[in-house]
JSON list of N, CA, C and O in Angstrom, two decimals:
[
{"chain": "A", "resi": 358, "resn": "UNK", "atom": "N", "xyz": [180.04, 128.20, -83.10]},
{"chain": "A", "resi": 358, "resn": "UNK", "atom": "CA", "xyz": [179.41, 127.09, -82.42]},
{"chain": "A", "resi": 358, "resn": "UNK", "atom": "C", "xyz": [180.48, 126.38, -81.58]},
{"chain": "A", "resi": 358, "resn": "UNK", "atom": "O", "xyz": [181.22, 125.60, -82.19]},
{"chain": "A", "resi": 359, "resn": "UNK", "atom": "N", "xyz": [180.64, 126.54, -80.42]},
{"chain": "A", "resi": 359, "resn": "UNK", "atom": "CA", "xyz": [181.81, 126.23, -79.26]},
{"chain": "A", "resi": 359, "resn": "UNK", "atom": "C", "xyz": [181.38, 124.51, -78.96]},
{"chain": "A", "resi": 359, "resn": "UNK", "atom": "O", "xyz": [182.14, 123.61, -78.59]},
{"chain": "A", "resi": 360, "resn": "UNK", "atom": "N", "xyz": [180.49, 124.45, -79.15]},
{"chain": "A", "resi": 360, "resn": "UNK", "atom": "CA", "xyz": [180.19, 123.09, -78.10]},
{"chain": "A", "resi": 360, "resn": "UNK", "atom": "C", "xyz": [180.35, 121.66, -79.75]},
{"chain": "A", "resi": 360, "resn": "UNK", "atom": "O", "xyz": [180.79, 120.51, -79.78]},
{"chain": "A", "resi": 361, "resn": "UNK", "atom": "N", "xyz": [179.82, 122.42, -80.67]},
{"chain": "A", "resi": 361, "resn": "UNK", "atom": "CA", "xyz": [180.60, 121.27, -81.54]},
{"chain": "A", "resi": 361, "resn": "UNK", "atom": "C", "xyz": [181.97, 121.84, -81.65]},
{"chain": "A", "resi": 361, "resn": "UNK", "atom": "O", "xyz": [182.40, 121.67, -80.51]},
{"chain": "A", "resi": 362, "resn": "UNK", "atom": "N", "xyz": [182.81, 122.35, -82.26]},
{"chain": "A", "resi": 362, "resn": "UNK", "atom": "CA", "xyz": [184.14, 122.45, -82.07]},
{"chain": "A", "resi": 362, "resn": "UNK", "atom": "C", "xyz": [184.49, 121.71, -80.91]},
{"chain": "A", "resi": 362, "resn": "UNK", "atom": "O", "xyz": [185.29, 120.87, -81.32]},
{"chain": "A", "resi": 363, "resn": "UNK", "atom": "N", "xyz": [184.31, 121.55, -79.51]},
{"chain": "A", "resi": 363, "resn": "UNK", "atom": "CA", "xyz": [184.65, 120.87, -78.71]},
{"chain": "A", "resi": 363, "resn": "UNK", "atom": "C", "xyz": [184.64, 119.20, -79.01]},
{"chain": "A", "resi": 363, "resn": "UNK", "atom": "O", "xyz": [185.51, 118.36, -79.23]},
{"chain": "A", "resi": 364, "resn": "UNK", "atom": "N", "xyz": [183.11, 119.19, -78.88]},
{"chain": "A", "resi": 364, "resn": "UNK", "atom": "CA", "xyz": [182.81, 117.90, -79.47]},
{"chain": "A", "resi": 364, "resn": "UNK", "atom": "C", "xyz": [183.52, 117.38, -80.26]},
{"chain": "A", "resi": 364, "resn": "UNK", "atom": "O", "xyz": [183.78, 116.20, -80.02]},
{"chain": "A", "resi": 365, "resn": "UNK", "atom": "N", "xyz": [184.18, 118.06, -81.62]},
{"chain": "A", "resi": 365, "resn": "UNK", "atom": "CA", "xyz": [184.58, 117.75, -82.81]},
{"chain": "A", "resi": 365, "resn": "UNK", "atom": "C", "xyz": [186.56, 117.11, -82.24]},
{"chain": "A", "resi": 365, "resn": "UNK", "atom": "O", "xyz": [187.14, 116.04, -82.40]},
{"chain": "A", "resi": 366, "resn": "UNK", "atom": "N", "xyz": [186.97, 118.39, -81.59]},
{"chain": "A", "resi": 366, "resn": "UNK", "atom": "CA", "xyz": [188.16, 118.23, -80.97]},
{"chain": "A", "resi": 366, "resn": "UNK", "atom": "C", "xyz": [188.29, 117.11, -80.19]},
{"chain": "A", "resi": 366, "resn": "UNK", "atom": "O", "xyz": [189.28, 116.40, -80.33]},
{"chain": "A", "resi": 367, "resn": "UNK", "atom": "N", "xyz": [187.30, 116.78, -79.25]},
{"chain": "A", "resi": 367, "resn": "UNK", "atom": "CA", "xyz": [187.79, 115.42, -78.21]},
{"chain": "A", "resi": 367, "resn": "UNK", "atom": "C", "xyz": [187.24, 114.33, -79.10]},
{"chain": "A", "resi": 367, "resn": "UNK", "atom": "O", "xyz": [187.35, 113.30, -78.45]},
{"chain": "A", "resi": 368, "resn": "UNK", "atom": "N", "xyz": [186.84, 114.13, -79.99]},
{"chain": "A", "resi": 368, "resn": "UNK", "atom": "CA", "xyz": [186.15, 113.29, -81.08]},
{"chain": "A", "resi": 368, "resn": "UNK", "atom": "C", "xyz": [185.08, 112.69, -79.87]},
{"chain": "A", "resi": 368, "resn": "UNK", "atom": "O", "xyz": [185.38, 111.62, -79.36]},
{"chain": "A", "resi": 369, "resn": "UNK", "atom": "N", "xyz": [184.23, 113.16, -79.57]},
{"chain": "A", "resi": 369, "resn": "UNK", "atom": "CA", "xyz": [183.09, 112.85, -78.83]},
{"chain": "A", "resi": 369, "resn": "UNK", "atom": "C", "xyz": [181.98, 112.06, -79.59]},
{"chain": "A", "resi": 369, "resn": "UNK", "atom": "O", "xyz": [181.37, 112.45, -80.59]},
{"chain": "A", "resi": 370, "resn": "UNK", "atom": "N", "xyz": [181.86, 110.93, -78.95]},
{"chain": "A", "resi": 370, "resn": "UNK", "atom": "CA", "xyz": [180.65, 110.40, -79.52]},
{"chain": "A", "resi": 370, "resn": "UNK", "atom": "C", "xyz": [179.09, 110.66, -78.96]},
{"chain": "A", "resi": 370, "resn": "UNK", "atom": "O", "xyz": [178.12, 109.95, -79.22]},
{"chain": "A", "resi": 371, "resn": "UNK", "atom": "N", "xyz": [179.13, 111.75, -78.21]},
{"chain": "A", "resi": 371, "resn": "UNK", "atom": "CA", "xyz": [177.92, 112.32, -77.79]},
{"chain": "A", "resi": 371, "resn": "UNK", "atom": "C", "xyz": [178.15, 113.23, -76.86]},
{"chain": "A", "resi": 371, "resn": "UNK", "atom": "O", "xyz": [179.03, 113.00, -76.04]},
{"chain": "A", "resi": 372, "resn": "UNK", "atom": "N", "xyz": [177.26, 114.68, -76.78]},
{"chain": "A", "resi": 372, "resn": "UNK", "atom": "CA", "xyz": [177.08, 115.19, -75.69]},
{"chain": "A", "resi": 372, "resn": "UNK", "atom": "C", "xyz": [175.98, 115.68, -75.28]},
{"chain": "A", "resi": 372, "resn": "UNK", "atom": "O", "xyz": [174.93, 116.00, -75.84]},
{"chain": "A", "resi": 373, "resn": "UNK", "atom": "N", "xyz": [176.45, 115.71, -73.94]},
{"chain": "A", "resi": 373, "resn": "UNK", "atom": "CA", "xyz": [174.79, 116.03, -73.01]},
{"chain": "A", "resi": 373, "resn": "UNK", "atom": "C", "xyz": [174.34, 117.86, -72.64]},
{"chain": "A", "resi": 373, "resn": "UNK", "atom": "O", "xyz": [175.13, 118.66, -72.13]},
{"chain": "A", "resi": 374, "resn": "UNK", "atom": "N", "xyz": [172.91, 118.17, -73.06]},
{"chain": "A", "resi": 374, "resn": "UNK", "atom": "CA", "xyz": [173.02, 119.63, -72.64]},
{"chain": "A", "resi": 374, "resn": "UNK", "atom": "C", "xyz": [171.61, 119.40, -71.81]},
{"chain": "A", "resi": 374, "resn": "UNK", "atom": "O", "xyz": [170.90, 118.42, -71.60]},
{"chain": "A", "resi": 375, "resn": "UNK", "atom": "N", "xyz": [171.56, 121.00, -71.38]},
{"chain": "A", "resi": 375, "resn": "UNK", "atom": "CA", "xyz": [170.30, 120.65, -70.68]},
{"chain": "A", "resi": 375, "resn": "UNK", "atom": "C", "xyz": [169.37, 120.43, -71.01]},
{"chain": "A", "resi": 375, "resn": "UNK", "atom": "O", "xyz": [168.78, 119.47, -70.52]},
{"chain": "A", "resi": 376, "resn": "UNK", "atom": "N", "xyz": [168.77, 121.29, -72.05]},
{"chain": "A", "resi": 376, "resn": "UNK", "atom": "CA", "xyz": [167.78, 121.25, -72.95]},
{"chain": "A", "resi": 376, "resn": "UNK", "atom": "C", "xyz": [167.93, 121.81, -74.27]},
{"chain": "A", "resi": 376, "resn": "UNK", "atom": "O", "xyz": [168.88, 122.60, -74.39]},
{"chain": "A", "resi": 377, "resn": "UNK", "atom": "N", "xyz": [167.11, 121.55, -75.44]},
{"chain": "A", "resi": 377, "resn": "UNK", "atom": "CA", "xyz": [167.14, 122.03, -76.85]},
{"chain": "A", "resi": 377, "resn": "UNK", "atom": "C", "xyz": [167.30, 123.88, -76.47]},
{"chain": "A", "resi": 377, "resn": "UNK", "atom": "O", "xyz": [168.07, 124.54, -77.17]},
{"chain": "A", "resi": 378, "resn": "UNK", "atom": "N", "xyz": [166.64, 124.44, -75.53]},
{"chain": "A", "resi": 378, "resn": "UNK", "atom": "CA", "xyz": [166.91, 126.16, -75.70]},
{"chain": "A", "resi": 378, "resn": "UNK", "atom": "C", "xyz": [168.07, 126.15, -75.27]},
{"chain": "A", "resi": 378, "resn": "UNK", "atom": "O", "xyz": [168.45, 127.25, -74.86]},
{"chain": "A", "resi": 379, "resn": "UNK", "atom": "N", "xyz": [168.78, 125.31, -75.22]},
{"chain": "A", "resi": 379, "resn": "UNK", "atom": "CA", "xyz": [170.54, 125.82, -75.12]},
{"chain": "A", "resi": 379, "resn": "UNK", "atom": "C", "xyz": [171.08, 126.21, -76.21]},
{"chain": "A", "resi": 379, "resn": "UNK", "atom": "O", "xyz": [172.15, 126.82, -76.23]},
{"chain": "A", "resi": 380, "resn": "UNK", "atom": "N", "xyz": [170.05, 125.73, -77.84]},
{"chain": "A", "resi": 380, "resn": "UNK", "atom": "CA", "xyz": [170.25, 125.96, -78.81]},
{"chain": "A", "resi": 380, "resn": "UNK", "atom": "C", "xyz": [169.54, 127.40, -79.49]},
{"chain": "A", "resi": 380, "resn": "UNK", "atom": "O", "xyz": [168.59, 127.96, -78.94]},
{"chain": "A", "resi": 381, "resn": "UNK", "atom": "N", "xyz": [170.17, 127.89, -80.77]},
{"chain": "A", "resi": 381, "resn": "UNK", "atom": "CA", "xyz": [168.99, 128.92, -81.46]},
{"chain": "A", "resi": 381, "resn": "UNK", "atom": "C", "xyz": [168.45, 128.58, -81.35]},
{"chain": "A", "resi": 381, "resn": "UNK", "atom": "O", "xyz": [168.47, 127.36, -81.17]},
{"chain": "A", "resi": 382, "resn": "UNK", "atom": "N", "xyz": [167.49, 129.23, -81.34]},
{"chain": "A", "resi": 382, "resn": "UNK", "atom": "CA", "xyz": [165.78, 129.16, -81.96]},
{"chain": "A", "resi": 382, "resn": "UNK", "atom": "C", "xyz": [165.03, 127.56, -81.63]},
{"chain": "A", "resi": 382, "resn": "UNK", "atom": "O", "xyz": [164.09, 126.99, -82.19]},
{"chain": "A", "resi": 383, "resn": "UNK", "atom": "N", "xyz": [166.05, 127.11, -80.28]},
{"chain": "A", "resi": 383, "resn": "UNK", "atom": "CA", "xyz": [165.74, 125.66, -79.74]},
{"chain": "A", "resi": 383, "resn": "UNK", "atom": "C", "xyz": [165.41, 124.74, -80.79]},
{"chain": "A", "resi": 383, "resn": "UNK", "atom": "O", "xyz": [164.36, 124.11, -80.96]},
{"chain": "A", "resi": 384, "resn": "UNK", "atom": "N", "xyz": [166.44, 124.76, -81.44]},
{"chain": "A", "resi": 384, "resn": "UNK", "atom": "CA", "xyz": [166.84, 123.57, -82.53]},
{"chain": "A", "resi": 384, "resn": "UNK", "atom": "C", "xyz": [168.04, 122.92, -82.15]},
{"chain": "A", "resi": 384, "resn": "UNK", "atom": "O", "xyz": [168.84, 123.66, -81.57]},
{"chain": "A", "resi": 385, "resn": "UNK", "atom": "N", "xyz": [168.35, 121.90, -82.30]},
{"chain": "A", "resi": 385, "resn": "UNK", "atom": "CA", "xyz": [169.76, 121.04, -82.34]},
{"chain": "A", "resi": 385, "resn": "UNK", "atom": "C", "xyz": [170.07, 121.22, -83.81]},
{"chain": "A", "resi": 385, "resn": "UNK", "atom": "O", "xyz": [169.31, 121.03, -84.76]},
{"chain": "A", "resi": 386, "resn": "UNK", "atom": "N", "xyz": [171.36, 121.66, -83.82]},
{"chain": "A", "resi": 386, "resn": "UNK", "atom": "CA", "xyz": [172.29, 122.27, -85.20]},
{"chain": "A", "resi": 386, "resn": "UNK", "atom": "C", "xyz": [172.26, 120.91, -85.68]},
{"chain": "A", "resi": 386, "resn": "UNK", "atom": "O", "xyz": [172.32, 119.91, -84.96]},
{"chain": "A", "resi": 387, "resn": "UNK", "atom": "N", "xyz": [172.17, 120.93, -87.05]},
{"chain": "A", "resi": 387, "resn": "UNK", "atom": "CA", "xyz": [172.37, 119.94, -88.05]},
{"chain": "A", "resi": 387, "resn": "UNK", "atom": "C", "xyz": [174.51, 119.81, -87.97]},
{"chain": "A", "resi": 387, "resn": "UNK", "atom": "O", "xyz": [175.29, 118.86, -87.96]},
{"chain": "A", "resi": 388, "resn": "UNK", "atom": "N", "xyz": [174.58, 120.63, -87.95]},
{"chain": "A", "resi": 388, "resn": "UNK", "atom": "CA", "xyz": [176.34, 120.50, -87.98]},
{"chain": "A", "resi": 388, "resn": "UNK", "atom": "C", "xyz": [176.71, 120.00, -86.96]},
{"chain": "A", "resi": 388, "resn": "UNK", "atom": "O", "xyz": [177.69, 119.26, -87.12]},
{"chain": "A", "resi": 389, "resn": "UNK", "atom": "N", "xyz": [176.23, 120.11, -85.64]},
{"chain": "A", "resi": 389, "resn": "UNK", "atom": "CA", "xyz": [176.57, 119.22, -84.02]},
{"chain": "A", "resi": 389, "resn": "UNK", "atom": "C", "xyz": [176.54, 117.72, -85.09]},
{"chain": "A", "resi": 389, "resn": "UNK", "atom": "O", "xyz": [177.40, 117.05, -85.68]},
{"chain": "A", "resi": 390, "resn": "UNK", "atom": "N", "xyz": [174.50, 117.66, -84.89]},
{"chain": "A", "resi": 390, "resn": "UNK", "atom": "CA", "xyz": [174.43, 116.29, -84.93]},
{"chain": "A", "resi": 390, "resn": "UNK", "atom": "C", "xyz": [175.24, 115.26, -85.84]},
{"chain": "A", "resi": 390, "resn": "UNK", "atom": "O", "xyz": [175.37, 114.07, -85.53]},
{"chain": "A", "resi": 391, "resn": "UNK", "atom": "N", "xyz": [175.94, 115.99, -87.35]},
{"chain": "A", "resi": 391, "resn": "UNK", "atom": "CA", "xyz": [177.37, 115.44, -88.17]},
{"chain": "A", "resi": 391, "resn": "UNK", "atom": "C", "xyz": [177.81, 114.75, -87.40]},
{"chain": "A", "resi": 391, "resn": "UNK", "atom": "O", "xyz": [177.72, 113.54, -87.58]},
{"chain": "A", "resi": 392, "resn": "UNK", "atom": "N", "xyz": [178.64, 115.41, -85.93]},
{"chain": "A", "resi": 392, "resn": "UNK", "atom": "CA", "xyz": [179.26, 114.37, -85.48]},
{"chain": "A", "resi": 392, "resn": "UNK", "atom": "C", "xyz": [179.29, 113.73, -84.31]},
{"chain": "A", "resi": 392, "resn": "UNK", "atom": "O", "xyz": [180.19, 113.00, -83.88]},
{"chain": "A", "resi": 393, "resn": "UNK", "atom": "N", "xyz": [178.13, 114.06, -83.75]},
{"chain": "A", "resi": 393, "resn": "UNK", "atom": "CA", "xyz": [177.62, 113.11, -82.68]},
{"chain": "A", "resi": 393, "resn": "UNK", "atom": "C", "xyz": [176.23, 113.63, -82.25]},
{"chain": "A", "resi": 393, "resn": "UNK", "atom": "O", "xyz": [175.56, 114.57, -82.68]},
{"chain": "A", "resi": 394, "resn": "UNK", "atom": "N", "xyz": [175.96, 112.45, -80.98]},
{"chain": "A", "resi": 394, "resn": "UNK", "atom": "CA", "xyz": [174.76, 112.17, -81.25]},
{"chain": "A", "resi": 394, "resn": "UNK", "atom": "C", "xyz": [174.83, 113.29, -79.89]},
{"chain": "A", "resi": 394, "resn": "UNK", "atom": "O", "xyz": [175.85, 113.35, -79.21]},
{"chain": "A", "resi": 395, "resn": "UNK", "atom": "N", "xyz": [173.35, 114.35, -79.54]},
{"chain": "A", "resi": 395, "resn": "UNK", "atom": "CA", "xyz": [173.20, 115.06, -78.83]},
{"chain": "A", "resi": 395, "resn": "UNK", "atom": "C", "xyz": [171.77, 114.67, -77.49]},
{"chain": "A", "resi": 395, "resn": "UNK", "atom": "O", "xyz": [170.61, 114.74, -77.90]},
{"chain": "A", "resi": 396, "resn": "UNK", "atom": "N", "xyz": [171.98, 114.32, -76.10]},
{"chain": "A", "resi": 396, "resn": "UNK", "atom": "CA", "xyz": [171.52, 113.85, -75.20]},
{"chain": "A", "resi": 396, "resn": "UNK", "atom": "C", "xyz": [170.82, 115.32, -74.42]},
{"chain": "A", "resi": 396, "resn": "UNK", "atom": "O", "xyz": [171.56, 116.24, -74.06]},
{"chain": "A", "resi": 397, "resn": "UNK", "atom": "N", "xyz": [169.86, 115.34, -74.31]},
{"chain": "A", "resi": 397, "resn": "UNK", "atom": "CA", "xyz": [168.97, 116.36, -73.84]},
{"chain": "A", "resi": 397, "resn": "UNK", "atom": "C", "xyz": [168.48, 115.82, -72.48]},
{"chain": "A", "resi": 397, "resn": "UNK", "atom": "O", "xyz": [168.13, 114.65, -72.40]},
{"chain": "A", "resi": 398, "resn": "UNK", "atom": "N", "xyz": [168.43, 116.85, -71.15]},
{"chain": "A", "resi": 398, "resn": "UNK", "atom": "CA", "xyz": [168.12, 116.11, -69.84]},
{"chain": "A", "resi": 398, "resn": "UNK", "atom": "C", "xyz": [167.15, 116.28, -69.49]},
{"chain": "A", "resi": 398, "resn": "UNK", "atom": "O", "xyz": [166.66, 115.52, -68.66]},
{"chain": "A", "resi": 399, "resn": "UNK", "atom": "N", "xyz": [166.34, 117.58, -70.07]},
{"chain": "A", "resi": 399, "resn": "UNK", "atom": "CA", "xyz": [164.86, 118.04, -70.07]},
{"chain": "A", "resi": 399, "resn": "UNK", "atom": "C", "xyz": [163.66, 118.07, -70.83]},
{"chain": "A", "resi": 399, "resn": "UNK", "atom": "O", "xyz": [162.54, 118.40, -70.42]},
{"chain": "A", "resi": 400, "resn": "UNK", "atom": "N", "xyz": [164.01, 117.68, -72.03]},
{"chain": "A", "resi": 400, "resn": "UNK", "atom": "CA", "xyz": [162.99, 116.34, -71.98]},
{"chain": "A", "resi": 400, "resn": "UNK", "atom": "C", "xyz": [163.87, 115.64, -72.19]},
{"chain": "A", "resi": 400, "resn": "UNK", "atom": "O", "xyz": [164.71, 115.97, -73.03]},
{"chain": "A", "resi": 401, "resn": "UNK", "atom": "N", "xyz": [164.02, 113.92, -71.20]},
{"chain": "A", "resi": 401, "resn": "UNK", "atom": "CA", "xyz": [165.21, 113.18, -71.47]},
{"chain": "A", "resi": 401, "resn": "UNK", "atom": "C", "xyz": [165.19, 112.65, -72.79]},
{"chain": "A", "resi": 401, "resn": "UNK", "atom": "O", "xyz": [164.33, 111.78, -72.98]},
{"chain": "A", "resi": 402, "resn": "UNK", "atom": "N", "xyz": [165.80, 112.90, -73.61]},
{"chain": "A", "resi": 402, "resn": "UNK", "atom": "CA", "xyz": [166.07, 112.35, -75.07]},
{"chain": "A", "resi": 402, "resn": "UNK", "atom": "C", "xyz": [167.07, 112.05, -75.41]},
{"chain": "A", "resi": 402, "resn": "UNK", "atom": "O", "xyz": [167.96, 112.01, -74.56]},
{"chain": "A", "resi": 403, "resn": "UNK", "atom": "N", "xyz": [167.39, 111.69, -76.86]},
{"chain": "A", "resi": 403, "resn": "UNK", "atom": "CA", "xyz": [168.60, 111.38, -77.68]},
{"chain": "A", "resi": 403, "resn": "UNK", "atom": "C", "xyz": [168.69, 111.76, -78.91]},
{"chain": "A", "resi": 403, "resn": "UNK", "atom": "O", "xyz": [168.55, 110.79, -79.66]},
{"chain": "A", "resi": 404, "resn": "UNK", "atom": "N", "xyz": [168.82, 112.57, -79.36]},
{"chain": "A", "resi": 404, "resn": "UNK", "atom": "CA", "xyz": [169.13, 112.92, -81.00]},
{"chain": "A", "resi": 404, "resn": "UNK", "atom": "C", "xyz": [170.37, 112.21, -81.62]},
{"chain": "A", "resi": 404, "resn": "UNK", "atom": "O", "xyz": [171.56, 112.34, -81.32]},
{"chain": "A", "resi": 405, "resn": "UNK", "atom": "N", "xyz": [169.70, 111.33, -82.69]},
{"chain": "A", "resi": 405, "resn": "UNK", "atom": "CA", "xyz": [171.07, 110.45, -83.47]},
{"chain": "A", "resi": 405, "resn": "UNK", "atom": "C", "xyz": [172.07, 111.23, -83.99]},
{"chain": "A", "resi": 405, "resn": "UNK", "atom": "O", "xyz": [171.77, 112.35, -84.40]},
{"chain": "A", "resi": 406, "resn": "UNK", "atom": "N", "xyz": [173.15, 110.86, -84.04]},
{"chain": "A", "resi": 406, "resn": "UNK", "atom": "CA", "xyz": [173.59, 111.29, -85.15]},
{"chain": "A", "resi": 406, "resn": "UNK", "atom": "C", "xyz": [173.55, 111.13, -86.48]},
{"chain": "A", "resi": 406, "resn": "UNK", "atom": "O", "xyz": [173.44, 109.96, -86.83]},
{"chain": "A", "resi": 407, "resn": "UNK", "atom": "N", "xyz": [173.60, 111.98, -87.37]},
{"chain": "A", "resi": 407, "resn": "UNK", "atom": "CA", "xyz": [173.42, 111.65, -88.58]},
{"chain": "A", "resi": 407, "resn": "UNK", "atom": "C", "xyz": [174.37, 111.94, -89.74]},
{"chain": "A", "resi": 407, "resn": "UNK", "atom": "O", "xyz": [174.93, 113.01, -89.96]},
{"chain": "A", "resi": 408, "resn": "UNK", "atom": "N", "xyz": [174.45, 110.89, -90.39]},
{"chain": "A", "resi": 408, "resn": "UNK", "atom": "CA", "xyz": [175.31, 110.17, -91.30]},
{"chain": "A", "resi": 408, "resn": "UNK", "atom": "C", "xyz": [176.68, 109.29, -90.60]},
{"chain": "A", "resi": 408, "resn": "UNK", "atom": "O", "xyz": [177.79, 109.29, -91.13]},
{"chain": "A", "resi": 409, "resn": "UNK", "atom": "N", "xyz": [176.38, 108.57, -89.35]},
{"chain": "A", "resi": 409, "resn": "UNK", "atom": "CA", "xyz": [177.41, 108.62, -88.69]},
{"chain": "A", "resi": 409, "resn": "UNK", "atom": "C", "xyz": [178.36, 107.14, -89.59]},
{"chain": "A", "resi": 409, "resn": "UNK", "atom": "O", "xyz": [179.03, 106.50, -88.78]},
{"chain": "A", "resi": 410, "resn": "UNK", "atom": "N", "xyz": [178.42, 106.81, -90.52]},
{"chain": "A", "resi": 410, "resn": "UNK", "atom": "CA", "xyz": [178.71, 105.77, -91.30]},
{"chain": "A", "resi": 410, "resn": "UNK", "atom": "C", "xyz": [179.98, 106.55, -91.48]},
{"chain": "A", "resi": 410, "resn": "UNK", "atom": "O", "xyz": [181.13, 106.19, -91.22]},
{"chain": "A", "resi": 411, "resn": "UNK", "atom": "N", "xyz": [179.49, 107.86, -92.06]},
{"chain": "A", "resi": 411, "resn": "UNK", "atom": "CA", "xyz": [180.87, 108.33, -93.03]},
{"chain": "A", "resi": 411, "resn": "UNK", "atom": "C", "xyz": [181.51, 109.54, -92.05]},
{"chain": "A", "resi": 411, "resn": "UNK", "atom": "O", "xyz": [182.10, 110.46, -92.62]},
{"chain": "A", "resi": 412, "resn": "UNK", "atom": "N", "xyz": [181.39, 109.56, -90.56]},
{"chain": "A", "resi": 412, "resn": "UNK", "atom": "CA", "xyz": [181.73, 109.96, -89.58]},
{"chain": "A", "resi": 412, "resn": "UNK", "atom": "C", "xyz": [183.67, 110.43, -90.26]},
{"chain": "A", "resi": 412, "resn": "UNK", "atom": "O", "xyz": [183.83, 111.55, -90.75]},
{"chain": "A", "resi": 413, "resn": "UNK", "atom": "N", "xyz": [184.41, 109.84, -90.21]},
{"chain": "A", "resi": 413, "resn": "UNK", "atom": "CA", "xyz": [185.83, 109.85, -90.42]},
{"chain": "A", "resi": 413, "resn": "UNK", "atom": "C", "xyz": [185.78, 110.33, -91.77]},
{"chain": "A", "resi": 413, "resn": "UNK", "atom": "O", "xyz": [186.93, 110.64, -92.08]},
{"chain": "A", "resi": 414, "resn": "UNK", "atom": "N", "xyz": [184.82, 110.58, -92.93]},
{"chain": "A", "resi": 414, "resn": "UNK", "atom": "CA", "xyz": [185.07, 111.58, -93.71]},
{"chain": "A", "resi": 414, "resn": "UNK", "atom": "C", "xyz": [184.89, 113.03, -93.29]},
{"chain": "A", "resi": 414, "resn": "UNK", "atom": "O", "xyz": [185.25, 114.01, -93.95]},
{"chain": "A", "resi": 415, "resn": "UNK", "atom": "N", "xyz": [184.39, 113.04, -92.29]},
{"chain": "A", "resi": 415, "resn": "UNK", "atom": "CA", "xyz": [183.60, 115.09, -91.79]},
{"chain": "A", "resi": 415, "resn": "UNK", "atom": "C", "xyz": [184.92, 115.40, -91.37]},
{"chain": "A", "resi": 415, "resn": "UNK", "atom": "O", "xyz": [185.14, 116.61, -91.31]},
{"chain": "A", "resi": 416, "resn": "UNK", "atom": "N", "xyz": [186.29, 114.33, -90.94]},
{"chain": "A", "resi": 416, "resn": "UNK", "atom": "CA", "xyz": [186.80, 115.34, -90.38]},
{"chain": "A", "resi": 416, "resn": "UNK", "atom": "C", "xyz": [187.88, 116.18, -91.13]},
{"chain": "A", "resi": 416, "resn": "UNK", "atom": "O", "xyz": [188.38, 117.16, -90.59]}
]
């Protein structure tokens, strides 16, 4: 999974893709959303992140 590893590396607090079929099976990975929140441009959305409290324990 390249785009969280990235994410994870610049400690990103969100990134933007085009749409959910950028994903498998057009899901947003539960392991992205760990550590940030994921911005979709087609349907414009926002997926939270989740558990972002204990954010600085994931890493």
């Amino acid at each position: 999974m390249r785009l969280r590893n990235l994410a994870e590396a610049y400690r990103a607090d969100a990134v933007v893709v085009p749409g959910v079929a950028h994903f498998d099976d057009g899901v947003v990975p539960t392991k992205l959303l760990r550590i940030a929140d994921v911005i979709t441009v087609e349907p414009e959305y926002t997926y939270a992140r989740i558990g972002w409290a204990r954010r600085e324990y994931l890493r």
